[in-house]
Coordinates of C-alpha atoms in Angstrom, one line a residue:
M1227 CA -36.2 -5.9 -29.7
I1228 CA -33.0 -6.5 -27.7
K1229 CA -32.8 -9.8 -26.1
L1230 CA -29.7 -11.6 -24.2
K1231 CA -28.4 -14.9 -24.8
R1232 CA -25.8 -16.8 -22.8
A1233 CA -22.5 -18.2 -25.3
Y1234 CA -23.3 -21.6 -24.0
D1235 CA -27.2 -21.4 -25.3
A1236 CA -28.1 -22.8 -28.1
S1237 CA -28.9 -20.1 -30.8
D1238 CA -32.5 -20.3 -32.8
S1239 CA -34.2 -18.3 -35.8
T1240 CA -36.0 -15.7 -33.4
D1241 CA -32.3 -14.4 -32.3
G1242 CA -32.0 -12.1 -35.3
A1243 CA -28.4 -10.1 -35.5
R1244 CA -26.1 -11.7 -32.9
Y1245 CA -23.4 -9.5 -31.3
L1246 CA -20.8 -10.9 -28.8
V1247 CA -20.5 -8.0 -26.0
E1248 CA -17.8 -9.6 -24.3
R1249 CA -13.9 -8.1 -24.1
L1250 CA -12.8 -12.1 -23.8
W1251 CA -14.0 -15.0 -26.1
P1252 CA -16.5 -17.2 -23.6
R1253 CA -14.5 -19.8 -21.9
G1254 CA -14.9 -23.5 -23.7
V1255 CA -16.2 -22.1 -26.7
K1256 CA -15.2 -22.8 -30.1
K1257 CA -15.1 -19.8 -32.6
D1258 CA -16.7 -22.4 -35.1
D1259 CA -19.3 -23.2 -32.6
L1260 CA -20.8 -19.4 -32.1
P1261 CA -22.7 -18.6 -34.6
L1262 CA -22.3 -14.0 -34.2
D1263 CA -23.0 -11.4 -36.5
A1264 CA -19.9 -9.5 -35.1
W1265 CA -18.2 -9.4 -31.6
L1266 CA -18.2 -6.0 -30.1
K1267 CA -15.1 -5.5 -27.8
D1268 CA -15.3 -1.8 -27.5
V1269 CA -18.6 -2.4 -25.8
A1270 CA -17.8 -4.5 -23.0
P1271 CA -16.4 -2.5 -19.7
S1272 CA -12.8 -2.0 -19.4
T1273 CA -10.7 -4.3 -17.3
E1274 CA -10.1 -2.2 -15.1
L1275 CA -13.9 -1.8 -14.4
R1276 CA -14.5 -5.8 -15.2
R1277 CA -12.1 -6.9 -12.5
W1278 CA -13.4 -4.2 -9.9
F1279 CA -16.9 -5.4 -10.6
A1280 CA -16.4 -9.3 -10.3
H1281 CA -20.1 -9.6 -10.9
D1282 CA -20.9 -8.8 -6.7
P1283 CA -24.6 -8.0 -7.5
A1284 CA -23.5 -5.3 -4.3
K1285 CA -21.6 -3.5 -6.8
W1286 CA -24.3 -3.2 -9.1
P1287 CA -25.6 0.2 -8.9
E1288 CA -21.7 1.5 -9.2
F1289 CA -21.0 -0.6 -11.9
R1290 CA -23.7 0.1 -13.8
R1291 CA -23.2 4.2 -13.5
R1292 CA -19.0 4.0 -14.2
Y1293 CA -20.2 1.5 -17.4
F1294 CA -22.3 4.0 -18.7
A1295 CA -20.1 6.6 -18.0
E1296 CA -17.8 4.6 -20.2
L1297 CA -20.1 4.0 -22.9
K1298 CA -20.8 7.8 -23.3
E1299 CA -16.7 8.1 -23.9
H1300 CA -17.0 6.1 -27.1
P1301 CA -20.4 6.3 -28.6
E1302 CA -19.1 5.3 -31.8
A1303 CA -18.9 1.4 -30.1
L1304 CA -22.9 1.4 -29.6
E1305 CA -23.5 2.6 -34.0
P1306 CA -23.5 -1.0 -34.9
L1307 CA -25.8 -2.4 -31.9
L1308 CA -28.2 1.1 -32.1
A1309 CA -27.9 0.1 -36.2
A1310 CA -29.3 -3.0 -36.1
A1311 CA -32.2 -2.1 -33.4
R1312 CA -33.1 0.8 -35.6
K1313 CA -33.9 -2.0 -38.5
K1314 CA -36.9 -3.3 -36.3
H1315 CA -35.5 -6.9 -36.2
P1316 CA -34.6 -8.7 -33.2
V1317 CA -30.9 -7.9 -31.8
T1318 CA -29.4 -10.3 -29.3
L1319 CA -26.7 -9.6 -27.1
V1320 CA -24.4 -12.4 -26.4
Y1321 CA -22.5 -12.6 -23.2
S1322 CA -20.8 -15.4 -21.0
A1323 CA -21.5 -14.5 -17.5
R1324 CA -23.4 -16.6 -15.1
D1325 CA -25.2 -13.9 -13.5
T1326 CA -27.8 -13.5 -15.8
E1327 CA -29.3 -9.8 -13.7
H1328 CA -26.0 -8.2 -12.8
N1329 CA -24.1 -8.3 -15.6
A1330 CA -22.6 -5.8 -18.3
A1331 CA -25.3 -6.8 -21.0
V1332 CA -27.5 -6.3 -18.7
A1333 CA -26.7 -3.0 -18.0
L1334 CA -25.7 -2.2 -21.8
R1335 CA -28.9 -3.4 -23.4
E1336 CA -30.7 -0.6 -20.7
H1337 CA -28.5 1.7 -22.1
L1338 CA -29.1 1.1 -25.5
K1339 CA -32.7 1.4 -25.0
Q1340 CA -32.6 4.4 -23.3
L1341 CA -30.6 5.7 -26.7
L1342 CA -33.4 4.1 -28.9

């Protein structure tokens, strides 16, 4: 099970392994206040793609296509997430975007489910 949770939401025991999947640290969050198993910057979209997308829902289909292409170029970056998910324990992808439907973590979860 791969779950999604904003970095600003409280963690709980059902989260399982928690991975921050952002290239930038969440604004206003102290590192000591965000329980994580790892910060996986390399699974986040490139800076160029992130800036191009700018959380514009109209760009969502093209963003997903470009992001999936980036992920396919660096499959090793996905290994910690795939290994954790294969253990059949919960995995939570932690993100900071306000839009809960159109963000990189949503796309990443979709990509991981396809690979599993």
